Tab-separated table of C-alpha atoms in Angstrom:
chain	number	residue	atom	x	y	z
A	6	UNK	CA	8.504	1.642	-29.788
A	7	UNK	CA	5.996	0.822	-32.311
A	8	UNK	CA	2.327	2.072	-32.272
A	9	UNK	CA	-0.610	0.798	-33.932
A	10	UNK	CA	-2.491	3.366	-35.941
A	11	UNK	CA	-6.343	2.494	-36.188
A	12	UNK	CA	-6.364	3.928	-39.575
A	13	UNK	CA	-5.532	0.476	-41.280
A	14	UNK	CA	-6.733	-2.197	-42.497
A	15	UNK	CA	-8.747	-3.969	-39.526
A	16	UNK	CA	-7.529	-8.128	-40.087
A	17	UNK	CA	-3.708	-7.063	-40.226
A	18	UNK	CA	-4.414	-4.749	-37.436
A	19	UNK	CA	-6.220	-7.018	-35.353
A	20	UNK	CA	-3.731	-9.906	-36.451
A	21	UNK	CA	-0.704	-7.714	-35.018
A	22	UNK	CA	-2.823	-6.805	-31.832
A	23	UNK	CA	-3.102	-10.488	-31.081
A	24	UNK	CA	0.577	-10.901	-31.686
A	25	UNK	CA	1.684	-7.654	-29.710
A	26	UNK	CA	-0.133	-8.702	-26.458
A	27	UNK	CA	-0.472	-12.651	-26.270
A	28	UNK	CA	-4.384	-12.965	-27.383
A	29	UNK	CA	-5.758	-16.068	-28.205
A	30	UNK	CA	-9.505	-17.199	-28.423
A	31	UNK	CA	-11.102	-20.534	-27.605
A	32	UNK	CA	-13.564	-20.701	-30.481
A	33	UNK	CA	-14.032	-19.475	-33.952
A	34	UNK	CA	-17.310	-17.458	-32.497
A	35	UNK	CA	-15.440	-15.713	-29.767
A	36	UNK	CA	-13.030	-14.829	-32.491
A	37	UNK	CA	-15.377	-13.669	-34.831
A	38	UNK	CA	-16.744	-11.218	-32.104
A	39	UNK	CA	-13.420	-9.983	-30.864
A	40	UNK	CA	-12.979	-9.094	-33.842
A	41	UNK	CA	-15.858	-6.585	-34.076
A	42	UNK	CA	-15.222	-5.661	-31.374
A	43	UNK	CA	-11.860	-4.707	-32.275
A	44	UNK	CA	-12.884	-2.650	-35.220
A	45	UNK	CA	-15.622	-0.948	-33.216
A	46	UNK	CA	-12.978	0.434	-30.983
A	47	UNK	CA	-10.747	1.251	-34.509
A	48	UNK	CA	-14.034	3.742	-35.510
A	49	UNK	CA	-13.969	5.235	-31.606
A	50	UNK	CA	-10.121	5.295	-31.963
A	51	UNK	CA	-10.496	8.312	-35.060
A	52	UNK	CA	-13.365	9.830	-33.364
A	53	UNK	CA	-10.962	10.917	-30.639
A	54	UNK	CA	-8.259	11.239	-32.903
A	55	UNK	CA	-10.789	13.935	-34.744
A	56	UNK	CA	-11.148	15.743	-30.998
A	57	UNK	CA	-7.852	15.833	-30.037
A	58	UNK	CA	-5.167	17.243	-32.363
A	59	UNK	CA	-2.793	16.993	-29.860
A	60	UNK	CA	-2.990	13.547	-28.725
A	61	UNK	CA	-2.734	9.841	-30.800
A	62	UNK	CA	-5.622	7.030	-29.892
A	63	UNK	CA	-4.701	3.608	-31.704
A	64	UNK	CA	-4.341	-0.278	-30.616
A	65	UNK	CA	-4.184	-0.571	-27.071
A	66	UNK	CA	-4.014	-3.610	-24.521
A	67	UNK	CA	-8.019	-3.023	-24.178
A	68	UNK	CA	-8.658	-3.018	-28.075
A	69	UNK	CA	-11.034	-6.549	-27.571
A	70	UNK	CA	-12.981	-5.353	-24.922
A	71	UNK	CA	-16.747	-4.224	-25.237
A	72	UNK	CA	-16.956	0.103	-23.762
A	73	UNK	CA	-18.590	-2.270	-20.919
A	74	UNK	CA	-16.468	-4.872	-20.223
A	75	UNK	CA	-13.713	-1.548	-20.144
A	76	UNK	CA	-16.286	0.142	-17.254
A	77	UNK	CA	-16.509	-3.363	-15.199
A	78	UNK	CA	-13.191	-3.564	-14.968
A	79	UNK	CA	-11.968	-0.101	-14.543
A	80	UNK	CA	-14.383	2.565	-13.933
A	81	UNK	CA	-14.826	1.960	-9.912
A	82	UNK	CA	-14.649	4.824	-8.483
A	83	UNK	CA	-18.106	6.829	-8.489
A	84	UNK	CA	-19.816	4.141	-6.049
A	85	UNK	CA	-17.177	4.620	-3.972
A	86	UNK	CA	-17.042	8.343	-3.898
A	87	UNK	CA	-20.537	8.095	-2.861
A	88	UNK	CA	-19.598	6.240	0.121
A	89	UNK	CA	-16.670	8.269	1.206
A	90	UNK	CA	-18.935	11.387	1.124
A	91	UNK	CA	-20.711	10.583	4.227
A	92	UNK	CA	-17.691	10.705	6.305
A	93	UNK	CA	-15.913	14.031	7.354
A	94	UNK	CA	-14.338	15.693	5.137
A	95	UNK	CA	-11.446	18.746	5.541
A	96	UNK	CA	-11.895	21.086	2.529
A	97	UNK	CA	-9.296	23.094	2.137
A	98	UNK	CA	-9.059	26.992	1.387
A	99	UNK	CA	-7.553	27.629	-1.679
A	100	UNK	CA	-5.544	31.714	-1.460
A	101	UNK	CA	-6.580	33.780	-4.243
A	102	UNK	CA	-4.395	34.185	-6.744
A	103	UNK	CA	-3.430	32.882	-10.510
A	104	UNK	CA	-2.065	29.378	-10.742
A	105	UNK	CA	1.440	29.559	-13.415
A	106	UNK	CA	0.360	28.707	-17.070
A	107	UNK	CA	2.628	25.832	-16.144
A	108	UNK	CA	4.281	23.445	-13.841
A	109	UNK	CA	6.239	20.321	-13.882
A	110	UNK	CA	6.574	18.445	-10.823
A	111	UNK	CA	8.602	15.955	-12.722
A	112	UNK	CA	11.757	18.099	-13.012
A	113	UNK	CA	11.162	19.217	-8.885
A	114	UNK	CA	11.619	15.779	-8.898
A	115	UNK	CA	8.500	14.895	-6.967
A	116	UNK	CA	7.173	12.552	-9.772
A	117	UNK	CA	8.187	8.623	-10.305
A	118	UNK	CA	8.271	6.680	-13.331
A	119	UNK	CA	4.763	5.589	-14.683
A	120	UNK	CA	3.235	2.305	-13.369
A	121	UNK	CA	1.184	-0.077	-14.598
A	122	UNK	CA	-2.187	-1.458	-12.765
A	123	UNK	CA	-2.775	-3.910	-15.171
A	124	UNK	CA	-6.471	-6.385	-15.188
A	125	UNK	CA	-6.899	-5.240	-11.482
A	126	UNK	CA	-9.111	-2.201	-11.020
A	127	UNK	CA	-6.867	0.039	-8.480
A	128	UNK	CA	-6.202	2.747	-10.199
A	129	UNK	CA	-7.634	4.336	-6.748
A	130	UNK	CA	-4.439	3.232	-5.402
A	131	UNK	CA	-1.955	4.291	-7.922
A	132	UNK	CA	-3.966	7.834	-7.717
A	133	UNK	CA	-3.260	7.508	-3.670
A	134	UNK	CA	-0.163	6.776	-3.960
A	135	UNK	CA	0.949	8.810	-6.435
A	136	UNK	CA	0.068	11.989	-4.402
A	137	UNK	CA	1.942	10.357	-1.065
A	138	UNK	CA	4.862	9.835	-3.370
A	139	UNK	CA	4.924	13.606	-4.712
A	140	UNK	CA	3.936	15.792	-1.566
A	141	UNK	CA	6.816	13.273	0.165
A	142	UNK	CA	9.542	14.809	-2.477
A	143	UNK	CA	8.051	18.113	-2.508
A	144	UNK	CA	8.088	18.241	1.665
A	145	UNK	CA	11.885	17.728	1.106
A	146	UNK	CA	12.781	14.070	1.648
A	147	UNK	CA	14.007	11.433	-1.338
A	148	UNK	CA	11.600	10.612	-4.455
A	149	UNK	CA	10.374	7.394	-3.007
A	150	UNK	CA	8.222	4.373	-5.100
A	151	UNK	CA	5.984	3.878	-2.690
A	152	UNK	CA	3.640	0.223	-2.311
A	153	UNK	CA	0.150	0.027	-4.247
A	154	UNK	CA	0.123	-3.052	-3.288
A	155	UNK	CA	-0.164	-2.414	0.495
A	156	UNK	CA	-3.606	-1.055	0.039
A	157	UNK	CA	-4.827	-3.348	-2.891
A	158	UNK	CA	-4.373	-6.093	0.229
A	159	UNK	CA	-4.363	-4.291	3.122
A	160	UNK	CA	-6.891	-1.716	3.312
A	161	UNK	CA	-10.259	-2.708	4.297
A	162	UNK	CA	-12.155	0.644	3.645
A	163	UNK	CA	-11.493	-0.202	-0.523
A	164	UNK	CA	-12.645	-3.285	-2.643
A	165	UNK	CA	-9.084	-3.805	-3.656
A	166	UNK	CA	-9.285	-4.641	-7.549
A	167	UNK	CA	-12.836	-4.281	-7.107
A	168	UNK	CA	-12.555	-0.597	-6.738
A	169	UNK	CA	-12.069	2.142	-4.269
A	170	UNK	CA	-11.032	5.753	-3.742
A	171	UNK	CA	-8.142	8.023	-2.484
A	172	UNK	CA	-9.944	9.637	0.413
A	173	UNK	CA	-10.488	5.914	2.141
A	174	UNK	CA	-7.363	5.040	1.021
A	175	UNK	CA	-5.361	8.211	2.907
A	176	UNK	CA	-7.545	7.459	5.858
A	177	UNK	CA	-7.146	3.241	5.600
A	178	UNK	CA	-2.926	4.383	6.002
A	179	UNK	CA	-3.414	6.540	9.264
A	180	UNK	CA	-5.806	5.171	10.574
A	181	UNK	CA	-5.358	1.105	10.007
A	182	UNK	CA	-1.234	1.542	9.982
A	183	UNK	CA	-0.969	4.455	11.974
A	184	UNK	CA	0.331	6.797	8.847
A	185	UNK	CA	2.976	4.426	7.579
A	186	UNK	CA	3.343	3.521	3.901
A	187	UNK	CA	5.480	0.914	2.783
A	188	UNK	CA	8.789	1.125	0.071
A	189	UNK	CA	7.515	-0.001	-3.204
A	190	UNK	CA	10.955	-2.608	-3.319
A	191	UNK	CA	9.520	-4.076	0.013
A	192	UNK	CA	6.057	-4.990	-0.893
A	193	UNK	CA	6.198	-4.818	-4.748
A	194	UNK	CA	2.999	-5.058	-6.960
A	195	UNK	CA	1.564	-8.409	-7.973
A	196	UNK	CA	-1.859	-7.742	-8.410
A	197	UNK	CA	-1.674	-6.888	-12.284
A	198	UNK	CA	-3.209	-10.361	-13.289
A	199	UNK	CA	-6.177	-9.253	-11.263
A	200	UNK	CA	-4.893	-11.751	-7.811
A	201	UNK	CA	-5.680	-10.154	-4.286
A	202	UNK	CA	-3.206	-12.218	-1.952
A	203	UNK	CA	-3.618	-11.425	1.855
A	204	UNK	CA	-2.414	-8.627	3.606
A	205	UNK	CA	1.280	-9.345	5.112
A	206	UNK	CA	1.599	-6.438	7.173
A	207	UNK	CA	4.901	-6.939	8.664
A	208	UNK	CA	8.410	-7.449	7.500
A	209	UNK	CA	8.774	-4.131	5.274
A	210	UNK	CA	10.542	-0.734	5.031
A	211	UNK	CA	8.660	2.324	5.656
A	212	UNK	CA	9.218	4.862	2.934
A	213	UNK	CA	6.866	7.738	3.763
A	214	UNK	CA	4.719	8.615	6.914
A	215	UNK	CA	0.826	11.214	6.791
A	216	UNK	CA	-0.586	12.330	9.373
A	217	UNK	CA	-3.955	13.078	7.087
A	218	UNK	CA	-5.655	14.235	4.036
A	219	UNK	CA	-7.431	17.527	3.013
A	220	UNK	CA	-10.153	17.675	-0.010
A	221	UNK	CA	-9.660	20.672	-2.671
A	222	UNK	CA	-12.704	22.428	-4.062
A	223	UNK	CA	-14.463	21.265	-7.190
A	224	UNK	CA	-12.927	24.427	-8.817
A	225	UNK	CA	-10.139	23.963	-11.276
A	226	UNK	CA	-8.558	27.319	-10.719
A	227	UNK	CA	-8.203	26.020	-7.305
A	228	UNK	CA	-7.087	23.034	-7.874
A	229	UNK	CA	-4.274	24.630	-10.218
A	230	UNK	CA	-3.290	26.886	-7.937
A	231	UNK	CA	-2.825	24.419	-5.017
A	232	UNK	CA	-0.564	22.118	-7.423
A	233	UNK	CA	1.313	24.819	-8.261
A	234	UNK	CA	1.327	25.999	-4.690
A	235	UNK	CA	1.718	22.761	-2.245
A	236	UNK	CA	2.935	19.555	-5.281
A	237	UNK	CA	1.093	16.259	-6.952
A	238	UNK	CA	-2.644	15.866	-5.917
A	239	UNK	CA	-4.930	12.820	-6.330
A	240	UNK	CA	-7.348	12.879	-8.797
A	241	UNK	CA	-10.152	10.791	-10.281
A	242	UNK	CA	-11.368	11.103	-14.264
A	243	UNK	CA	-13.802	9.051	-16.431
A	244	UNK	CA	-11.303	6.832	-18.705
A	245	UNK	CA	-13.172	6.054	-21.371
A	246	UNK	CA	-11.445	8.308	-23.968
A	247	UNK	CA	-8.200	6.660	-22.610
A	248	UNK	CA	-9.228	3.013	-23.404
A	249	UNK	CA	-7.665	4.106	-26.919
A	250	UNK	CA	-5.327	6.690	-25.750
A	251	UNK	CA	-1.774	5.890	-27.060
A	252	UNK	CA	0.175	9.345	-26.519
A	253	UNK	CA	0.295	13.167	-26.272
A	254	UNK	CA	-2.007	15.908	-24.946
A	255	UNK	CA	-5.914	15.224	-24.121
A	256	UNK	CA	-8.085	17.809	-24.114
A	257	UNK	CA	-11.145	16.405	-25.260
A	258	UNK	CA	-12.902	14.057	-22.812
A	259	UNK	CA	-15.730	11.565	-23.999
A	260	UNK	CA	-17.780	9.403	-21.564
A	261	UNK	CA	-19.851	7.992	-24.216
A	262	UNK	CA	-18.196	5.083	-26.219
């Protein structure tokens, strides 16, 4: 697959981008803008480069958008952490100990292929039920896609692609459809264009089952150790370094754009 490098001319660059993913403008001015745009996130694209020798930043699908047009549309979750705060929350205790240098929960084979949210902001599902998916492999039973698209219609504690958060998500499944979460080949995602349809909360195959959630310290020793220990948690991070992100390692984050 071919990447484009933000180390190139900007026209051909921003010429290929527009071929690569479909973009077309209505007017010479919104062209004209897009376009610095573009090469405004070219000169973020090798700042993050510079910070992170082990990762590539480039063209991406969100090389036209303003850092705040980016944050409208996908950095949701902080208001709704807020929220989700006031309710009870199970932390749990973490046993002393060293987490491994490393683990892989891909070859346990408690990991599915990556998915895609696309111009719908619910990456609070795929975090939700990405962790459903893993600690359902790692408790012993079948790697199972499992349906974003149940909450992005179905839960009313979340915004849908106007935001949410795991916690209310976790407690929207046990406590609105009494722990059941539906096959990902029964109620597929359609939401990518940024569409909520209505809820249809009957007619599909039940791939996993909770009975609950528990909350990990704001430690990251802890939080490594209980991966290691227990499989796949749900996590939230600031994406602004990833508007550019194109491969590889991270390890420098960046919420200023």
């Amino acid at each position: 697959m071919a990447v484009l490098r933000a180390d190139g001319p900007v026209e051909p660059l921003f010429a290929a981008f527009k071929q690569k993913y479909g973009r077309s403008y209505g007017t010479a001015a919104e062209e004209a803008f897009r376009l610095r745009v573009f090469e405004d996130n070219m000169r973020r694209s090798r700042m993050y480069a510079a910070a992170n020798p082990h990762a590539t930043f480039g063209v991406t699908p969100f090389s036209d958008l303003t850092p705040e047009e980016f944050r409208t549309r996908y950095h949701n979750g902080e208001r709704h952490f807020e929220a989700a705060r006031g309710r009870v929350r199970t932390l749990v205790q973490v046993p002393p100990g060293k987490a491994p240098a490393a683990v892989d929960w891909r070859r346990k084979g408690a990991v599915t292929p990556v998915k895609d949210q696309g111009s719908c902001g619910s990456c609070w599902s795929f975090s939700a039920i990405g962790n459903i998916e893993g600690q359902w492999a790692a408790a012993g039973n079948p790697l199972t896609s499992l349906s974003e698209q149940m909450l992005v219609s179905c839960d009313t504690k979340d915004k849908g692609c106007g935001g949410g958060f795991m916690d209310n998500a976790f407690y929207s499944i046990v406590k609105e459809n009494i722990g059941k979460e539906y096959t990902e080949k029964s109620y597929p995602y359609v939401s990518g264009g940024g569409e909520e349809p209505p809820c249809k909360p009957r007619g599909h195959k039940v791939g996993a089952t909770i009975t609950g959630h528990v909350d990990i310290p704001h430690d990251e020793d802890a939080i490594a150790k209980y991966l290691a220990d227990n499989g796949p948690v749900a996590v939230a991070v600031d994406a602004t370094t990833f508007m550019s992100y194109s491969g590889g390692v991270v390890t420098s984050c960046t919420s200023e754009a």
